[in-house]
XYZ file of C-alpha atoms in Angstrom:
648
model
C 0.000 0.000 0.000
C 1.287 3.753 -0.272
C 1.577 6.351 2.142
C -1.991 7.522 2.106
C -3.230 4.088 1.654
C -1.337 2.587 4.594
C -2.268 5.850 6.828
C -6.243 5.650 6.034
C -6.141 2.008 7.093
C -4.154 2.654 10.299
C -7.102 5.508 10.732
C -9.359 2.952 10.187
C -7.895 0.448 12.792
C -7.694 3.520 15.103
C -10.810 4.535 15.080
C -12.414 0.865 15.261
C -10.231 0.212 18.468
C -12.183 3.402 20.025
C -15.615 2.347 19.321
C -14.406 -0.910 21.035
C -13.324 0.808 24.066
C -16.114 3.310 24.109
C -18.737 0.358 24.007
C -16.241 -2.063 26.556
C -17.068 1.411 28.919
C -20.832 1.920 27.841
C -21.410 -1.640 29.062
C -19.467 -1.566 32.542
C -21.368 1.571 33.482
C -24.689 -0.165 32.366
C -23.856 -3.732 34.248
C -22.402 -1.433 37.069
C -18.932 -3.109 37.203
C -17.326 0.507 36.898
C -15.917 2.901 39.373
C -15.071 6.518 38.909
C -11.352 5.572 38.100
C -12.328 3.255 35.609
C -14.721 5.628 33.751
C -11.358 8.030 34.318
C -8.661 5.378 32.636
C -11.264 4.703 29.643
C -12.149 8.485 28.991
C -8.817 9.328 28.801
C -7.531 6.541 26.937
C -10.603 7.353 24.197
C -9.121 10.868 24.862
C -5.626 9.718 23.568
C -7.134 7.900 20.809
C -9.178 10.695 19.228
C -6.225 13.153 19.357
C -3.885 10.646 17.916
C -0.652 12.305 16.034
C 1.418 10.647 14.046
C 4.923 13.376 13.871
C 7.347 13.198 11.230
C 10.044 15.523 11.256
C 11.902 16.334 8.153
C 16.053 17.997 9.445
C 18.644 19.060 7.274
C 20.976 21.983 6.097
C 19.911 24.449 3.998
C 19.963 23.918 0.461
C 19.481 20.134 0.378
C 15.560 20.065 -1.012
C 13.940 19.457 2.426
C 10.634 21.750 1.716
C 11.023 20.334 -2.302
C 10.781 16.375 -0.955
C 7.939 17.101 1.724
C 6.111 19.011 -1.611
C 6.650 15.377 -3.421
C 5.523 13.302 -0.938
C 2.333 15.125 0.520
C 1.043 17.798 -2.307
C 1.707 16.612 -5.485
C -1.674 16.350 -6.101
C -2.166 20.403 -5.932
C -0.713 20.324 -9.056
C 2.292 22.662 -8.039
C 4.669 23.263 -5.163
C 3.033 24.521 -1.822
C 5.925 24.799 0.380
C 8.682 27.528 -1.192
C 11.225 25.988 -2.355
C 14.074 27.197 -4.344
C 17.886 27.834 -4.231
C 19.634 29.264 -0.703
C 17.198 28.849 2.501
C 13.619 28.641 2.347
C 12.688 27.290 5.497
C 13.597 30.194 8.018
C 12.036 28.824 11.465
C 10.604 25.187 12.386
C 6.973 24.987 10.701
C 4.525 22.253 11.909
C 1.808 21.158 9.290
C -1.417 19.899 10.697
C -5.206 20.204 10.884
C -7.527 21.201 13.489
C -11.131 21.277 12.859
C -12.100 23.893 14.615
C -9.692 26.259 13.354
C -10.063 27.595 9.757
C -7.131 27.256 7.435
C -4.560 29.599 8.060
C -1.073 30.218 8.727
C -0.217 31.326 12.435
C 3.420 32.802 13.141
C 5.015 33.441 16.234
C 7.324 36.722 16.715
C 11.104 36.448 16.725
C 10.931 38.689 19.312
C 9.190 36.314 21.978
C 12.889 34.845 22.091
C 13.958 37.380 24.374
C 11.988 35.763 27.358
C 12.040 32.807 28.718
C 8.949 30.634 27.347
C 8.802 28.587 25.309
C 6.785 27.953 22.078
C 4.749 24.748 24.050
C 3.359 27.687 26.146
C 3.098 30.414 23.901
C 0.381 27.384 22.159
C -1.862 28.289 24.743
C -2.291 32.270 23.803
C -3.417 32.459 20.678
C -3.509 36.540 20.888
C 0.822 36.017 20.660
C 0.953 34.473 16.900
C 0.383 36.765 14.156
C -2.421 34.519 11.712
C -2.581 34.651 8.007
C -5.754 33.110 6.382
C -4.848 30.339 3.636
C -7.515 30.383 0.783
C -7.016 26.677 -0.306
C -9.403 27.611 -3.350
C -6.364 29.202 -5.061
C -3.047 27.630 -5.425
C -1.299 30.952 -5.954
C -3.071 32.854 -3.065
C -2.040 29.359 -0.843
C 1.638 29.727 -2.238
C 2.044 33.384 -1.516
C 0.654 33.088 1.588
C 2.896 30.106 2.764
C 6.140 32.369 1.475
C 5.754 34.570 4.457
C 7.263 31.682 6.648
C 10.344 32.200 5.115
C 10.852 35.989 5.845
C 13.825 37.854 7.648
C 13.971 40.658 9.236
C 17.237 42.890 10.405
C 18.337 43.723 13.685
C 21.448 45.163 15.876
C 24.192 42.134 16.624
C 23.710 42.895 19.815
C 19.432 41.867 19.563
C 20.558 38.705 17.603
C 22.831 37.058 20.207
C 20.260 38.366 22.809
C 17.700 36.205 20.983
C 20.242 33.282 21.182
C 21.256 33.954 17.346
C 25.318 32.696 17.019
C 26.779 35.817 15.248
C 29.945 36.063 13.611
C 32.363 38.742 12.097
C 32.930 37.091 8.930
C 30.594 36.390 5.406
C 31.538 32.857 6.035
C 29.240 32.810 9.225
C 25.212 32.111 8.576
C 24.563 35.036 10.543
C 26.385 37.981 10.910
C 26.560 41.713 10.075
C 25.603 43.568 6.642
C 27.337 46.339 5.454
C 24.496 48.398 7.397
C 25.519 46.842 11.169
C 22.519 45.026 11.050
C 22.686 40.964 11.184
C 19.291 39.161 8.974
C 17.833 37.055 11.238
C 14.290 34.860 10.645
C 11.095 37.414 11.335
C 9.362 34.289 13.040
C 10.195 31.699 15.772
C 7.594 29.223 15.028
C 5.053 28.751 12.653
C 2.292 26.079 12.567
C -0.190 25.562 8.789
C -3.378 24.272 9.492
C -4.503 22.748 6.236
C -6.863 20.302 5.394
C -4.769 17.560 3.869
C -6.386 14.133 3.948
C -3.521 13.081 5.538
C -2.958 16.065 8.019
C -7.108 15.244 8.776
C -5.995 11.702 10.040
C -3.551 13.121 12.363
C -0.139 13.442 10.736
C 1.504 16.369 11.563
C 5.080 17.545 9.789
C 7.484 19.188 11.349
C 9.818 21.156 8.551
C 12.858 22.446 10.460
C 15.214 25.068 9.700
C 19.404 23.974 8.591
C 22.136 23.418 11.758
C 22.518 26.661 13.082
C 18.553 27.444 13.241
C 17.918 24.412 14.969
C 20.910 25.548 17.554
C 18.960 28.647 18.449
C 15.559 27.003 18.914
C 16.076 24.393 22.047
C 12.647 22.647 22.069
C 13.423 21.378 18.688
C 16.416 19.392 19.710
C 15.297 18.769 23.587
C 11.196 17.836 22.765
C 9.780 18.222 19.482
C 12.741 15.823 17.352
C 13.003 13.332 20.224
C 9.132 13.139 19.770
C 8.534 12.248 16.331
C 7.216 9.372 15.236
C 10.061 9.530 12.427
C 12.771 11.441 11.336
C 14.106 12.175 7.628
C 17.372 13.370 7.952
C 18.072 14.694 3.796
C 21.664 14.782 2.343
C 22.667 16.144 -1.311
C 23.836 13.287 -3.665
C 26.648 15.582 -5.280
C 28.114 16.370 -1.984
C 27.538 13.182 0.206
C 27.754 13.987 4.142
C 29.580 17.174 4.896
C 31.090 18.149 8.100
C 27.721 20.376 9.206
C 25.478 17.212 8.271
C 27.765 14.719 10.190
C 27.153 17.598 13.356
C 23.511 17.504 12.714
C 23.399 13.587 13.431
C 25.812 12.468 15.782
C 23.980 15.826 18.200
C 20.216 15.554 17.191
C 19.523 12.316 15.553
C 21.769 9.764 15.235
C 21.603 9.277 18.998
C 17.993 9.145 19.421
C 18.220 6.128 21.881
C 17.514 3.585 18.955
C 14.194 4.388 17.951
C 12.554 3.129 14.750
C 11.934 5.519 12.278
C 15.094 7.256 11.732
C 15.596 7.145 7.721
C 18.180 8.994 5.512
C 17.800 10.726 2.547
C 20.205 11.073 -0.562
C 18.644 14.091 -2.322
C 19.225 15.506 -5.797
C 19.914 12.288 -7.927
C 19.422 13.872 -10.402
C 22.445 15.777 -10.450
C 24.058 12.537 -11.316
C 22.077 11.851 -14.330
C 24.842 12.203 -17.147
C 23.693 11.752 -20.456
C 27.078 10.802 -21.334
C 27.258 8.022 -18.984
C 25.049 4.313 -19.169
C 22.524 3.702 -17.099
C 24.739 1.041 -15.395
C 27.328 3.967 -14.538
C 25.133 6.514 -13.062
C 23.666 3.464 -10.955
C 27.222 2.311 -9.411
C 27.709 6.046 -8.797
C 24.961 6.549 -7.036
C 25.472 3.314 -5.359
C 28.592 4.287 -4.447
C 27.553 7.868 -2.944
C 24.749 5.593 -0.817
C 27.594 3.098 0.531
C 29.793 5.950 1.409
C 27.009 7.914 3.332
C 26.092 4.800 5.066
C 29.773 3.890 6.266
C 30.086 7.922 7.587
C 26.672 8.052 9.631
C 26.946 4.032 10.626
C 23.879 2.602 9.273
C 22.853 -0.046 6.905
C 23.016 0.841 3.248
C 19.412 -0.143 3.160
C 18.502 3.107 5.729
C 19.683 5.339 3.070
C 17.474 6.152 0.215
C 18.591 7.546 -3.099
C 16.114 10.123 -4.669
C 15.018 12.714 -6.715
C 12.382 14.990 -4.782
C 11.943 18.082 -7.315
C 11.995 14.902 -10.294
C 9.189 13.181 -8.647
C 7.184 16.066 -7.576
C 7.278 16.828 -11.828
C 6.797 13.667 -12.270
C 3.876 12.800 -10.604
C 2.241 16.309 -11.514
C 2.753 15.041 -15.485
C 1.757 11.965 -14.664
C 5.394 10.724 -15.907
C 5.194 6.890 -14.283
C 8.643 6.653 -15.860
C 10.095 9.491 -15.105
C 8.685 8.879 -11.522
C 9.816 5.436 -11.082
C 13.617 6.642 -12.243
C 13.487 9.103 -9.274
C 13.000 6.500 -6.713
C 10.280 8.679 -4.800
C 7.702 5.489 -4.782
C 10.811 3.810 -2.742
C 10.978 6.418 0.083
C 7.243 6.609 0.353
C 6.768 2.543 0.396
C 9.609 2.456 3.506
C 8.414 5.329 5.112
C 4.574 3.632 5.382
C 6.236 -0.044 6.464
C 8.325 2.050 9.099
C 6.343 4.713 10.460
C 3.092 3.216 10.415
C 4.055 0.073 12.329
C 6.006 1.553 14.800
C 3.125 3.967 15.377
C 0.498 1.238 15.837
C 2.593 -1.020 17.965
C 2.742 2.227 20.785
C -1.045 2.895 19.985
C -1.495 -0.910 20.695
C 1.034 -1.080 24.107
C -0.794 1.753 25.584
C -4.138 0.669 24.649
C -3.403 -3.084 25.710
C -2.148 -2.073 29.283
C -4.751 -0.026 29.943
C -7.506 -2.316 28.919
C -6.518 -5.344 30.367
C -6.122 -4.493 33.865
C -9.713 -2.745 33.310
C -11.184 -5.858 32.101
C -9.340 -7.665 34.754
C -10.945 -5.891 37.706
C -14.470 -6.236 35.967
C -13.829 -10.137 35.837
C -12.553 -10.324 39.003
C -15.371 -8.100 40.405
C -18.082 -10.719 38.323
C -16.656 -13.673 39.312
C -16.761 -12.024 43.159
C -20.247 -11.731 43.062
C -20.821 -15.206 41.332
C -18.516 -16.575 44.410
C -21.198 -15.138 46.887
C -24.163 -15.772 45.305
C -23.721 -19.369 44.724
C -22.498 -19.707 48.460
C -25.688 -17.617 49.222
C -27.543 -19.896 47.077
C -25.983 -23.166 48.820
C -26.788 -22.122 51.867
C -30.667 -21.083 51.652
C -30.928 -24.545 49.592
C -29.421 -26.442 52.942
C -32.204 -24.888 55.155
C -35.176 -26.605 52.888
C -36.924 -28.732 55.266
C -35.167 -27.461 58.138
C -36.488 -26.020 60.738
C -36.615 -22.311 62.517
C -33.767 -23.118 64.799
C -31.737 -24.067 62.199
C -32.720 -20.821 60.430
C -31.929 -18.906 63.739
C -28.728 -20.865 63.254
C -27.576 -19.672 59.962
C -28.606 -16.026 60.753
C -26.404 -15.908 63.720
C -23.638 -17.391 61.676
C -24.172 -14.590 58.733
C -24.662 -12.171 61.963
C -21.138 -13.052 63.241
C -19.238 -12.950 59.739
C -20.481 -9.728 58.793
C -19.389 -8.217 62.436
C -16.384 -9.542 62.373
C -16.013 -8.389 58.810
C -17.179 -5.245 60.297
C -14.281 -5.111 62.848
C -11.672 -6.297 60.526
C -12.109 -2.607 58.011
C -10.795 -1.128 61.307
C -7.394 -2.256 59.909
C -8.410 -1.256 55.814
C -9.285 2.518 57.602
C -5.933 2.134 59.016
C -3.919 0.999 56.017
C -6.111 4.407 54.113
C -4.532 6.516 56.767
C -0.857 4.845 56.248
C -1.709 5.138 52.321
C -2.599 8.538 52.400
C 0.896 9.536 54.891
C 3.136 7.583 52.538
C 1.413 9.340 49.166
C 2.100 12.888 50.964
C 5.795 11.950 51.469
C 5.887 10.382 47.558
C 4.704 13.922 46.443
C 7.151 15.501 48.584
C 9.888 14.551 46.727
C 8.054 13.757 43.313
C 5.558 16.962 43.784
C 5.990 20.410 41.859
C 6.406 22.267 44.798
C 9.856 20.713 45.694
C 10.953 21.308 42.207
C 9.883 24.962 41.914
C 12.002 25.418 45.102
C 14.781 24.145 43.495
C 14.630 26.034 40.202
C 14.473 29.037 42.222
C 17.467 28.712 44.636
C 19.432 27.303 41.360
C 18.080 30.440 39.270
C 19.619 33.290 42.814
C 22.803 30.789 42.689
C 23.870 30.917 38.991
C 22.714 34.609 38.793
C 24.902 35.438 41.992
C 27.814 33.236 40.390
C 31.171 35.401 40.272
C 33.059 32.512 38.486
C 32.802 30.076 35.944
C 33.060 26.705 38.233
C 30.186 28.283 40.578
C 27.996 28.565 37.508
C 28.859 25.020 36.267
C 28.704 23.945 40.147
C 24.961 25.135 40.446
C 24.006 23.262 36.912
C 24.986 20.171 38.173
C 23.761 20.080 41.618
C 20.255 20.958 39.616
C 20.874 17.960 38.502
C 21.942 16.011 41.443
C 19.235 17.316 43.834
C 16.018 16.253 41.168
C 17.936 12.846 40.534
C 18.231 12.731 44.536
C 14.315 13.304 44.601
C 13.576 10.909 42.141
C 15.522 8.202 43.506
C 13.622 9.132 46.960
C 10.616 8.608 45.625
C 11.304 5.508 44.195
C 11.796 4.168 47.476
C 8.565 5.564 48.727
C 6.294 4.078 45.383
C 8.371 0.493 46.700
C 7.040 1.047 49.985
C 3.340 1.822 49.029
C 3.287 -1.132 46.779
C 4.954 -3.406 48.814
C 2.294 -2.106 51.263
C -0.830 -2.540 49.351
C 0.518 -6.078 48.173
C 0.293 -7.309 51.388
C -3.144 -5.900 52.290
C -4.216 -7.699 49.535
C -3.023 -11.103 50.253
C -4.621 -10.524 54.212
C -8.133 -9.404 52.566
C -7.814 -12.441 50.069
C -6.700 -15.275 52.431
C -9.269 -13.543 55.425
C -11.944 -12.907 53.411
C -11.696 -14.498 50.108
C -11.851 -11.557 48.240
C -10.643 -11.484 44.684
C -7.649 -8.687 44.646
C -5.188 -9.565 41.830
C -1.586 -8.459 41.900
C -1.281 -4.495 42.823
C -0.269 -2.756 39.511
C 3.430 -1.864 39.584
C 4.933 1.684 38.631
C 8.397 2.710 37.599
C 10.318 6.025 36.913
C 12.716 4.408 34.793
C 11.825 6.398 32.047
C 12.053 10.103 33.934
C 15.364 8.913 35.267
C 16.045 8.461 31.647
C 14.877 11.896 30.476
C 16.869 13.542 33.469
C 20.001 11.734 32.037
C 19.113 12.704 28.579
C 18.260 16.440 29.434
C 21.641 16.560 31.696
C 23.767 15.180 28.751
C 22.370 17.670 26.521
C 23.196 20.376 28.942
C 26.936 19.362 29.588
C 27.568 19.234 25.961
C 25.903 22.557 25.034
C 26.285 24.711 28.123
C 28.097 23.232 30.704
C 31.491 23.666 28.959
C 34.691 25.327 29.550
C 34.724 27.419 26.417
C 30.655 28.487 26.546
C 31.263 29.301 30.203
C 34.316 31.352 29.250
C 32.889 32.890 26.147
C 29.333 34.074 26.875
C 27.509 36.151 29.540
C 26.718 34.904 32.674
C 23.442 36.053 32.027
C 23.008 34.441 28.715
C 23.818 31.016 30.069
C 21.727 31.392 32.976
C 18.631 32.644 31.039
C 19.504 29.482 28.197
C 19.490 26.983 31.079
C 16.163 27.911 32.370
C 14.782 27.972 29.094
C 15.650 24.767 27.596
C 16.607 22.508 30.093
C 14.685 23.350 33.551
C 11.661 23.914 31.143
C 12.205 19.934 30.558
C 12.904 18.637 33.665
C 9.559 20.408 34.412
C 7.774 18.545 32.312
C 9.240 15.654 32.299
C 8.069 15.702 36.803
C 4.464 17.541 35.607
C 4.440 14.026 33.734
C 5.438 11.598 36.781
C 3.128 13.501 38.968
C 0.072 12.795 36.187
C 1.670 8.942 36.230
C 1.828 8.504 40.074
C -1.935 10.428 40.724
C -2.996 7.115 38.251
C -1.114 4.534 39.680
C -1.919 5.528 43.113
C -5.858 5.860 42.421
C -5.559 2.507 40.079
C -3.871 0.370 43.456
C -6.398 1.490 45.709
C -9.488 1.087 43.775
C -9.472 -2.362 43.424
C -9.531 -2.791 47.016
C -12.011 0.025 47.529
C -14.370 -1.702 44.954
C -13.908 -5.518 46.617
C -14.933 -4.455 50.367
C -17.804 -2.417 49.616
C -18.910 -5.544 47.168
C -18.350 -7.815 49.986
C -20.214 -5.225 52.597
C -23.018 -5.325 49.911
C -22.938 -9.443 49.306
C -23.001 -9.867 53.335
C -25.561 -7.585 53.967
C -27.691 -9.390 51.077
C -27.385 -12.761 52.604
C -28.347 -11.425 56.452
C -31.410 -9.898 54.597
C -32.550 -13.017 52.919
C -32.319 -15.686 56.063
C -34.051 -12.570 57.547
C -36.727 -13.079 55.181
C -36.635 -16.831 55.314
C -36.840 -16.633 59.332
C -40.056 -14.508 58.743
C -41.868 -16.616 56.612
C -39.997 -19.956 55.595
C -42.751 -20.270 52.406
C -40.484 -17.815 50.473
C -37.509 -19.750 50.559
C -38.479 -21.416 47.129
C -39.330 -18.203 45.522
C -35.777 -16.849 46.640
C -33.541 -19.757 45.437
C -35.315 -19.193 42.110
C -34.842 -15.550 42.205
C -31.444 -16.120 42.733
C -30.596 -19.069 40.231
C -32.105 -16.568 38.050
C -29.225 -13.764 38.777
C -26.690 -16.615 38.915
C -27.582 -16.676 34.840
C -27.152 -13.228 34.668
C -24.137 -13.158 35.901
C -22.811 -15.808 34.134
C -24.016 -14.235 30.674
C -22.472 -11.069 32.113
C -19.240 -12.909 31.834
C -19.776 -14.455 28.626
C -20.518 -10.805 27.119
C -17.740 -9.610 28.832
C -15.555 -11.758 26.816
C -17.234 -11.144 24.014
C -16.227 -7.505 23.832
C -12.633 -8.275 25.315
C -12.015 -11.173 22.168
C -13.030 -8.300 19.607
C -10.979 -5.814 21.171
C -7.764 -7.865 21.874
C -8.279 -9.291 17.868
C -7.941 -5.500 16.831
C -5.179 -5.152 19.238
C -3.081 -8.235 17.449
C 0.055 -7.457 15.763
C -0.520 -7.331 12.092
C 1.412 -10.826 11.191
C -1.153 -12.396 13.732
C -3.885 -10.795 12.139
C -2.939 -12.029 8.736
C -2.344 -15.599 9.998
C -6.048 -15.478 11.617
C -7.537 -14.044 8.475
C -5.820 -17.248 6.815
């Protein structure tokens, strides 16, 4: 299948996948087998589902037909470019393509200028009133064109409002930005720029991110710390005449290359095309180009088959004529056929991870909490079917006994209250140490140190014990999410063995992952601040004001994330337990009440075994449909080669 075809169907699988969900939660609230953090897990897994993006960033230098390839792969069809593209730099700041519904088409653009402070373009998202918007009449291919050109304006400022912007300029012509003849240094008018356009593709959820050459990205931090680490994929585009220069080779061993092994990182050998030779045979031009692959390949250490040889600006001709051959000869249908077996796969297999794990230990608590209340009501049932033909005394008998077990039930929650207490001290000291508070302390104190610094070492002293103090606090709280679990574990196993309740296995939770990021963020930091000659070279101030931006910024949100993580883990290990005693409260009370009735008038006892062989089926086909909707669910959730095999 192609790009478009592959995407639709992954759409398709998506969106099938939600209605399964959305009727697996219809159902538990109708059967009542659902709690309020059940209902929460399920809305906000639909939630993830609906808003779906699939990101695919496309990095290079300037000048190697970046804008000209994504014009080729995505808007052929327009019959003519929509992206500029042309010789020199195009692409002046990081522009995401996507749709949202409830936004017209347009073009919004985010002032240069908003560089100067410290937030960043994630928050600036949230205020519309800061981006400048341009309305994009897709009627008209020229009006959409000359609109889209005014991402790649400049503007001119004093050196001295560049580098305060974080803008690297130099004294000589050599340097990408530095000073005219007038003093001034031409710097990119916008900072960020995001095209909502209704692209069947960009409809389904696919969002590109085009991003400005080396030095651009330098200047913009959340490209290299968030939004590249983030996509889905990465095309990373070389020129065919001139291989991998020095600036590419920087551009993957520091953004991409060491993107901790992620699928979806393909490379691009651009401009073919320059090595057609009419003078040459087709056999020639094919070993050269095979050559200029093998050698790309060896430099960025990959497998020749990761590099793709292409012509973007022939296959964007191409398929506008309707060439097939010249199309096929610029190997565009390759790219396009990898790029939908790579990206889509890895996308679904995330989509199905996240969607399995929550969903199973949903449906697990639902059959546990079933096959509770099957448990009691056949022991409720056994016993009221002993007492035919007995007589009151022995009725008297059983009621006592019922009596007694639900008293000393009663007196045994005097421990659960207690455990809630111990629970609710041991989440207050997790949060402690996890919580925002603790970390806004910290960025403060770190933010008087490093702008009170008088030397170097004190600055580069204060960056790292940033650094030591959140690792400190997350290693803290790992101990305290071992102690609640190991906790809750065994107040499980007493309420099981005691009272035969069914509690499965409390749900574990690790911060692997933010240790991870923290290690990530910190390695970033010591290779682009934390240096002797950055510390030596540039202001105090400057430093100071780039370390708050770009890396604090992501350590915040990398703990607004665990805190999100931990809230859900601690309401999903309480919940089931919550959930079991008040069923087992309920089932007790229920069998007092009917020995009750059976004590008052023994006649009924008939009618109430009936009644209840009657629930006993309804419970039982309450199971049955419960696996009903959990075997379509789990089929959509099967890996693709599984799914093939069972269509077989």
């Amino acid at each position: 299948m192609s790009l478009a075809q592959q995407f639709a169907a992954y759409s398709q699988w998506r969106s099938r996948v939600a209605e399964s969900v959305d009727r697996f939660r219809l159902w538990l609230a109708d059967q009542e087998l659902g709690d309020a953090q059940s209902e929460l897990r399920l809305n906000q897994l639909l939630e993830r589902l609906k808003e779906d993006r699939l990101n695919v960033a496309f990095v290079a230098e300037f000048s190697r037909g970046k804008s000209e390839l994504i014009n080729g792969i995505f808007f052929a069809e327009y019959g003519n470019r929509m992206l500029p593209s042309s010789a020199g730099r195009t692409t002046m700041c990081p522009t995401e393509l996507m749709y949202t519904a409830d936004k017209p088409p347009c073009i919004e653009l985010l002032p240069i200028e908003t560089r100067s402070n410290s937030t960043s373009i994630s928050e600036y998202k949230r205020f519309p009133e800061e981006w400048e918007t341009v309305t994009l009449d897709i009627a008209s291919a020229d009006a959409m064109q000359a609109a889209l050109r005014q991402v790649s304006e400049v503007t001119r400022v004093r050196p001295e409002v560049a580098r305060d912007m974080g803008f690297a300029v130099g004294s000589s012509e050599a340097d990408l930005f530095h000073a005219g003849e007038d003093g001034l240094v031409e710097i990119p008018r916008w900072r960020h720029a995001i095209i909502n356009f209704p692209h069947p593709l960009l409809k389904q959820g696919l969002v590109i991110l085009d991003t400005p050459g080396l030095n651009a990205i330098g200047t913009e931090p959340e490209l290299t710390l968030s939004l590249l680490p983030n996509a889905h994929a990465v095309l990373f585009i070389l020129a065919a005449d001139t291989g991998v220069t020095q600036s590419d080779l920087s551009i993957w061993q520091e953004h991409i290359g060491t993107s901790n092994g992620k699928r979806g990182r393909l490379v691009v050998l651009n401009k073919i095309d320059g090595l057609w030779d009419e003078l040459k045979s087709d056999a020639e031009i094919e070993a050269e180009i095979d050559k200029q692959v093998s050698s790309c390949a060896g430099i960025l250490g990959l497998d020749e088959s990761q590099v793709f040889p292409v012509s973007a600006q022939k296959g964007l001709v191409a398929k506008i004529n309707g060439d097939d051959e010249l199309l096929a000869r610029s190997r565009l249908p390759e790219l396009e056929t990898a790029l939908s077996q790579e990206l889509i796969p890895a996308k679904q297999d995330i989509v199905r991870d996240n969607t399995e794990g929550e969903f199973n230990d949903i449906h697990l608590r639902a059959r546990g909490l079933l096959e509770s209340r099957l448990a009691g009501l056949r022991e409720q049932l056994s016993e009221l079917t002993e007492l035919r033909g007995k007589n009151k005394g022995v009725v008297e008998y059983m009621m006592g006994k019922v009596r007694a077990e639900k008293e000393e039930f009663e007196a045994g929650l005097q421990h659960y209250y207690a455990v809630r207490s111990v629970f609710s001290s041991l989440t207050n000291k997790l949060f402690g140490h996890l919580g925002l508070d603790a970390l806004r302390t910290l960025t403060h104190d770190t933010r008087e140190t490093m702008l009170e610094a008088t030397f170097s070492k004190s600055l580069s002293d204060a960056m790292k014990g940033f650094f030591a103090i959140t690792r400190g606090n997350l290693e803290k709280s790992r101990v305290e999410v071992e102690e609640i679990r190991s906790m809750m574990e065994a107040v499980y196993k007493r309420l099981t063995v005691e009272y035969g309740l069914k509690l499965p296995a409390p749900a574990a939770f690790s911060l692997m992952r933010y240790e991870k990021e923290l290690n990530r963020l910190q390695n970033w930091c010591d290779t682009h601040l934390n240096t002797t000659i950055n510390l030596l070279t540039h202001e105090k101030k400057n430093i100071t004001h780039k370390f708050f931006e770009e890396v604090a910024l992501q350590v915040r949100k990398a703990f607004e994330r665990a805190n999100r993580d931990a809230e859900n883990w601690l309401k999903a290990i309480m919940a089931p337990m919550e959930t079991q005693v008040r069923e087992h409260q309920i089932h007790l009370k229920r069998r007092l009440e009917s020995i009750k009735r059976i004590h008052q008038a023994t006649d009924t006892l008939e009618d109430r075994i009936s009644e209840l062989e009657g629930v006993e089926q309804e419970l039982l086909q309450q199971i049955q449909t419960l696996e009903q909707i959990t075997g379509i669910l789990r089929q959509l959730l099967l890996p693709r080669e599984a799914q093939e095999a069972l269509a077989a």
